[in-house]
Tab-separated table of C-alpha atoms in Angstrom:
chain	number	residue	atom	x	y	z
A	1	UNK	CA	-30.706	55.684	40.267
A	2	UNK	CA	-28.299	52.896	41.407
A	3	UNK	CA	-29.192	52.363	45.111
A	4	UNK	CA	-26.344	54.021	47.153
A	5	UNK	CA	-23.458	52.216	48.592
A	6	UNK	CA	-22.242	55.371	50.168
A	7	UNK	CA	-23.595	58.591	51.823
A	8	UNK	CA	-21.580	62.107	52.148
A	9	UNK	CA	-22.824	64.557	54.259
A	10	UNK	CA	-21.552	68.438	53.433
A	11	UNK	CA	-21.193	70.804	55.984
A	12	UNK	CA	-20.417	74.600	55.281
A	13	UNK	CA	-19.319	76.324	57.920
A	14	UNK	CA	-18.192	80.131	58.071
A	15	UNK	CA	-17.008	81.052	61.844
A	16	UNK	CA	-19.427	78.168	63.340
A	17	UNK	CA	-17.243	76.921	65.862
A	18	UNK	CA	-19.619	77.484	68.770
A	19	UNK	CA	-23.052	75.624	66.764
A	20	UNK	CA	-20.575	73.017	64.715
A	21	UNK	CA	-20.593	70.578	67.585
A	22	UNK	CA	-24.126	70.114	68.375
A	23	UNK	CA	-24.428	69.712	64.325
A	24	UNK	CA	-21.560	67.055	63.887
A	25	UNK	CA	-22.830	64.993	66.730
A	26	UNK	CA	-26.291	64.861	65.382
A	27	UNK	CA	-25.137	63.759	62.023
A	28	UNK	CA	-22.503	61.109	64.078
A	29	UNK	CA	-25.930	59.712	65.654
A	30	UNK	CA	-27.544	59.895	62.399
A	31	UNK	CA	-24.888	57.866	60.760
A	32	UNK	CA	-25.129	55.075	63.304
A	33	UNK	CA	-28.968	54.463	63.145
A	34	UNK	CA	-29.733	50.813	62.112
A	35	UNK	CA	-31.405	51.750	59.141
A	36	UNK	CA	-28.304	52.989	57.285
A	37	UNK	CA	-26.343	50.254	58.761
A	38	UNK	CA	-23.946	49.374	55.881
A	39	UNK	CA	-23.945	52.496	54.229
A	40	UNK	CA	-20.695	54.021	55.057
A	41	UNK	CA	-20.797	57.800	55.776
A	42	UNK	CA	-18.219	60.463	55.099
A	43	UNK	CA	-18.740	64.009	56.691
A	44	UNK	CA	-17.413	66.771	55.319
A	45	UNK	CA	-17.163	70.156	56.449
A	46	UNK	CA	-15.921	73.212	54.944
A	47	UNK	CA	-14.370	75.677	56.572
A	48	UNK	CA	-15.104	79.191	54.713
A	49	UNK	CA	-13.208	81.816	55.822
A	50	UNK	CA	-12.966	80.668	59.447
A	51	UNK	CA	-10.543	82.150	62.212
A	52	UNK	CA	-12.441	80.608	65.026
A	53	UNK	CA	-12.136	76.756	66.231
A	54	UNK	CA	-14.378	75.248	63.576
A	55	UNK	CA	-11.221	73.320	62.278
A	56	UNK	CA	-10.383	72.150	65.569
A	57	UNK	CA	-14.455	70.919	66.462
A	58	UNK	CA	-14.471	69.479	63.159
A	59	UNK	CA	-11.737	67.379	63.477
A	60	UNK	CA	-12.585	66.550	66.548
A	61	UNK	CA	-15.606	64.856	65.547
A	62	UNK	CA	-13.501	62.885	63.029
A	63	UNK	CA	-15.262	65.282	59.684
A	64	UNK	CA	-12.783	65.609	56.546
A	65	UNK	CA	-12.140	69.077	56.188
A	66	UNK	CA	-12.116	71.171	53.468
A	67	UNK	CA	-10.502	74.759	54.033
A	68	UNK	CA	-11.401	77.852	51.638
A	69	UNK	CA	-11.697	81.612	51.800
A	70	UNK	CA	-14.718	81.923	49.187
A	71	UNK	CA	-16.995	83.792	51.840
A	72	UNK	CA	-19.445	81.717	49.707
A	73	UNK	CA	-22.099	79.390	50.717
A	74	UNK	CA	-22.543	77.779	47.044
A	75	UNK	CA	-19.033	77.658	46.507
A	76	UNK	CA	-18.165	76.116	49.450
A	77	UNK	CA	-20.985	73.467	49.322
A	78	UNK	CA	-19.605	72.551	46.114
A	79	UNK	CA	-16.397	72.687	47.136
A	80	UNK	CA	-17.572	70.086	49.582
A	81	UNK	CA	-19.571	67.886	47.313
A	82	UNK	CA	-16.562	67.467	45.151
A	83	UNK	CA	-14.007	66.220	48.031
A	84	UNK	CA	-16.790	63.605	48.761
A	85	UNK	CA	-17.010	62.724	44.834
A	86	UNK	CA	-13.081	62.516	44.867
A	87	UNK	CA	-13.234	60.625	48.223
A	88	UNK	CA	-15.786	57.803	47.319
A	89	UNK	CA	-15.514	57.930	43.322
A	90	UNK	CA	-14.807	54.142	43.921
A	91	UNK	CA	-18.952	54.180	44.781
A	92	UNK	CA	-19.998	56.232	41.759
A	93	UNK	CA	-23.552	56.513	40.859
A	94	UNK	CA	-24.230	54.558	43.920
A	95	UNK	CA	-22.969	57.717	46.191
A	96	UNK	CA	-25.997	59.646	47.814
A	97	UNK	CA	-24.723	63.277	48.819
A	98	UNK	CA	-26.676	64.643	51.801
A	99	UNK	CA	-26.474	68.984	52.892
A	100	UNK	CA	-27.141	70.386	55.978
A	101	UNK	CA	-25.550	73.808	57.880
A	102	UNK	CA	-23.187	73.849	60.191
A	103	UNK	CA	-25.878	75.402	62.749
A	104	UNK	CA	-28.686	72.969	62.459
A	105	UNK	CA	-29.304	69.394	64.252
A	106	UNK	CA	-30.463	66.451	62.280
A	107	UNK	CA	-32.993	64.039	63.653
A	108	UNK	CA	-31.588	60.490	64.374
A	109	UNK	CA	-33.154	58.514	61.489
A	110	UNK	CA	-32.144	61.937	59.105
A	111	UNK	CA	-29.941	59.975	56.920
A	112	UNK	CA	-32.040	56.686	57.131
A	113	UNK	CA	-34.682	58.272	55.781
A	114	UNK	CA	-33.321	59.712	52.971
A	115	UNK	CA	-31.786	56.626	52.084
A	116	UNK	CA	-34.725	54.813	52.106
A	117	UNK	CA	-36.439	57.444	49.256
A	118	UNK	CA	-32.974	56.538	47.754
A	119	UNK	CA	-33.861	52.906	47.374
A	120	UNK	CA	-37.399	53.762	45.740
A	121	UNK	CA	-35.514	55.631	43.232
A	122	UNK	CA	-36.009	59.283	44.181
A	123	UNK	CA	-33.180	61.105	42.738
A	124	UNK	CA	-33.322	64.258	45.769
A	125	UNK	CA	-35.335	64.757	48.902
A	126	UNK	CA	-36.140	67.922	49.606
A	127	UNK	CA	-36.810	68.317	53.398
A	128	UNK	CA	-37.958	71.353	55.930
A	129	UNK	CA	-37.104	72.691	58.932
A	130	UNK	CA	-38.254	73.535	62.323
A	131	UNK	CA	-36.846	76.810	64.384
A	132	UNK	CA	-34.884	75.977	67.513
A	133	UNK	CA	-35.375	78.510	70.257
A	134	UNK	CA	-32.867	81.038	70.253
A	135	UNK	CA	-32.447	84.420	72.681
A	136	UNK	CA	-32.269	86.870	69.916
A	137	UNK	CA	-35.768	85.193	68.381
A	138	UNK	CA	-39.167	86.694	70.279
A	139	UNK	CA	-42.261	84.589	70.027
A	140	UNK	CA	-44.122	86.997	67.843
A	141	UNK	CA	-40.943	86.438	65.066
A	142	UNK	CA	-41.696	82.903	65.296
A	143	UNK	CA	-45.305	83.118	65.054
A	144	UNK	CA	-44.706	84.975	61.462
A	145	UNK	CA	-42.087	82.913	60.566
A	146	UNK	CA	-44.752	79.456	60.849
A	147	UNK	CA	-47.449	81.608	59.332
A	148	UNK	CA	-45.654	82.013	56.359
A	149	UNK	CA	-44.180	78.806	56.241
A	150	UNK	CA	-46.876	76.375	56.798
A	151	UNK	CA	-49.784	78.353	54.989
A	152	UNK	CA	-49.894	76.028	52.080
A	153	UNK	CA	-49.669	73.135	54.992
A	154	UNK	CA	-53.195	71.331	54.518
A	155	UNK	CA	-54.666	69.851	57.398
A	156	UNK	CA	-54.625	66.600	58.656
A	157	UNK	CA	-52.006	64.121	58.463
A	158	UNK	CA	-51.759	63.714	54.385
A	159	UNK	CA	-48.380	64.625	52.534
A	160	UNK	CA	-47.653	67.663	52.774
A	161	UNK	CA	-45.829	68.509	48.865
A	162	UNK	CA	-44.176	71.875	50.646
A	163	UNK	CA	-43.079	74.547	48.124
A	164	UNK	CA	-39.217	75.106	50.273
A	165	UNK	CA	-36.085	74.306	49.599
A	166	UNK	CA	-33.214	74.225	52.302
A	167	UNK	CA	-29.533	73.109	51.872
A	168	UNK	CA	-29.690	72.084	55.766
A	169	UNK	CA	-32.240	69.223	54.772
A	170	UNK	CA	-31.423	68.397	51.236
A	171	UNK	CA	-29.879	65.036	49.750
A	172	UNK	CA	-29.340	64.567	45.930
A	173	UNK	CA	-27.862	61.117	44.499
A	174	UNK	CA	-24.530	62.064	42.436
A	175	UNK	CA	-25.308	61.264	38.746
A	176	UNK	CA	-28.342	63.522	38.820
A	177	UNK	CA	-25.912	66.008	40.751
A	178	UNK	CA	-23.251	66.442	38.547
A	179	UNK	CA	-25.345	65.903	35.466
A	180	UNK	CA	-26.825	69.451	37.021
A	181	UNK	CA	-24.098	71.280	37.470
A	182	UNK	CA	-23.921	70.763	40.841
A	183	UNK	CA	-24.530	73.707	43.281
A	184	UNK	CA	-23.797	77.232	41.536
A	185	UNK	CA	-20.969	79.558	43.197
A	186	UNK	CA	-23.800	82.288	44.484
A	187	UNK	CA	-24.114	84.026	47.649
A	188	UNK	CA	-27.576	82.784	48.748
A	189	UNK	CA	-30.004	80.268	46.840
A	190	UNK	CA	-27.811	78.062	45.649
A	191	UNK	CA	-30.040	75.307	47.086
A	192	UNK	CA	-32.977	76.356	45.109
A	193	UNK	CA	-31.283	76.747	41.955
A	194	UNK	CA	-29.967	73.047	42.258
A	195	UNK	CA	-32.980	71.860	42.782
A	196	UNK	CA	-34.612	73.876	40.136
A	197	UNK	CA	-32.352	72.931	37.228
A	198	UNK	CA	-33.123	68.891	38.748
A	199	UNK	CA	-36.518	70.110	38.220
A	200	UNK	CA	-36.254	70.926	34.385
A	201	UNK	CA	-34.265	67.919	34.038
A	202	UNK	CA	-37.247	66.239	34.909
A	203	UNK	CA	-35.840	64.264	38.050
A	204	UNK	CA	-37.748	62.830	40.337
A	205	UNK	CA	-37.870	64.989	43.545
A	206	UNK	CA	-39.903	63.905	46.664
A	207	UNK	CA	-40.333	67.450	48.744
A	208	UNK	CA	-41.623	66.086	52.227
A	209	UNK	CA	-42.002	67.360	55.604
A	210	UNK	CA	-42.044	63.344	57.608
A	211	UNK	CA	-38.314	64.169	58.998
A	212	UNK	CA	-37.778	67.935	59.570
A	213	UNK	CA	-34.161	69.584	60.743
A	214	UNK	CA	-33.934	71.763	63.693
A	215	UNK	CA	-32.451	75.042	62.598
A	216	UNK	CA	-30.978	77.784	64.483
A	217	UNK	CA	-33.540	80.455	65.177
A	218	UNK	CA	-30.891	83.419	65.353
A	219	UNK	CA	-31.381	86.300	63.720
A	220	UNK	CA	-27.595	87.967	63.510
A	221	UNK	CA	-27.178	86.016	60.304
A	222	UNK	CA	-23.838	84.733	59.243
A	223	UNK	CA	-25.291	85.868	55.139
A	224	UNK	CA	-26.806	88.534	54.105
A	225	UNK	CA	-29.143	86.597	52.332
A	226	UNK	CA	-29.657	83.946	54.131
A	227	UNK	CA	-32.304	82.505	56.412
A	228	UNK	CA	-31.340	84.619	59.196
A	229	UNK	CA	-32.142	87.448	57.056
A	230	UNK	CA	-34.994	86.526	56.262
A	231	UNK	CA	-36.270	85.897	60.208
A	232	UNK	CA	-34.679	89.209	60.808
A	233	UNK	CA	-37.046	91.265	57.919
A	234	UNK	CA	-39.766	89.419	59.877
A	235	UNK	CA	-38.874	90.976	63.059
A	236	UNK	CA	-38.891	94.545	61.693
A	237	UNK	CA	-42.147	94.189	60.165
């Protein structure tokens, strides 16, 4: 891929006016770490369906916002991939498109490090996650929740070629993107089945855990399908 001259970062966001904050200033600190100095970076956030302040914190922190009503996480994270493609077409192949949610913090050299994969001519990283404490999540959930998550993990400190996908710790360089289909308009997934159809492409995908996202532990999940769901069917086993 061309090496990029410009980084998006998309944000969807349905009612996540009280998380949003924490996320955009992460991403803000991310932006200004030395190793992505000269790679301008546009954030983007989408507001789905929101009637709470996530508008108002998102502008706040200076994001571009896109406003829908899909009630969609694949539709809006496309929706918000093509504003940044329309925002920084002037960059083409050379624009690097980075995911995360709008209730998750990104470590400081996040967006450095993806860059730098970038540069060695990986067209997507595929990152993981970590739980952030939360009062709704009980130690015993998040005891299951790391069973199941690192038990293909092997020991020592080798590469660790994880089998997960997340859209809060993806980025995907844009030819490969669009030449994909970009993300699909579904409900849940969406971030696998980009990566999947990158996969039979035959792109080159680095899946690594060396710069993991701290996600929100809650389980009253804001989809039904989604990865508060999922911590949730863990809690009632």
């Amino acid at each position: 891929m061309t090496a990029p001259g410009a980084c998006a970062v998309v944000v969807p966001a349905h009612e996540e006016g009280a998380s949003l904050t924490a996320t955009l200033h992460s991403l803000r600190a991310a932006a200004r770490h030395p190793e992505a100095a000269g790679v301008p970076v546009l954030l983007v956030v989408v507001a789905d369906a929101c009637t709470d302040g996530t508008v108002a914190v998102a502008e706040a922190a200076g994001a571009y916002v896109v406003r829908e009503g899909f009630r969609n996480v694949g539709r809006a994270r496309a929706s918000g991939a093509a504003a940044a493609l329309r925002l920084l077409a002037g960059y083409g192949d050379g624009l690097w498109l980075a995911t995360t949610d709008a209730d998750t913090v990104v470590p400081p050299r996040w967006l450095a490090h993806q860059l730098h994969h970038a540069r060695q001519g990986w067209d997507c990283v595929v990152g993981t996650v970590r739980l952030a404490p939360h009062p709704l999540l009980s130690a015993t959930t998040a005891a299951r929740h790391d069973a199941h998550y690192f038990a293909d993990r092997p020991p020592g400190p080798g590469a660790w070629r994880h089998p997960h996908v997340h859209g809060a710790n993806l980025g995907v360089a844009a030819a490969p993107y669009l030449a994909a289909g970009g993300f699909p308009p579904l409900a849940h997934s969406e971030d696998r089945c980009l990566v999947a159809e990158l996969e039979r492409a035959g792109r080159r995908i680095l899946r690594t855990d060396t710069c993991p996202v701290l996600t929100s532990g809650r389980v009253d999940s804001r989809a039904p399908h989604g990865f508060g769901a999922f911590l949730t069917s863990l809690a009632n086993r």
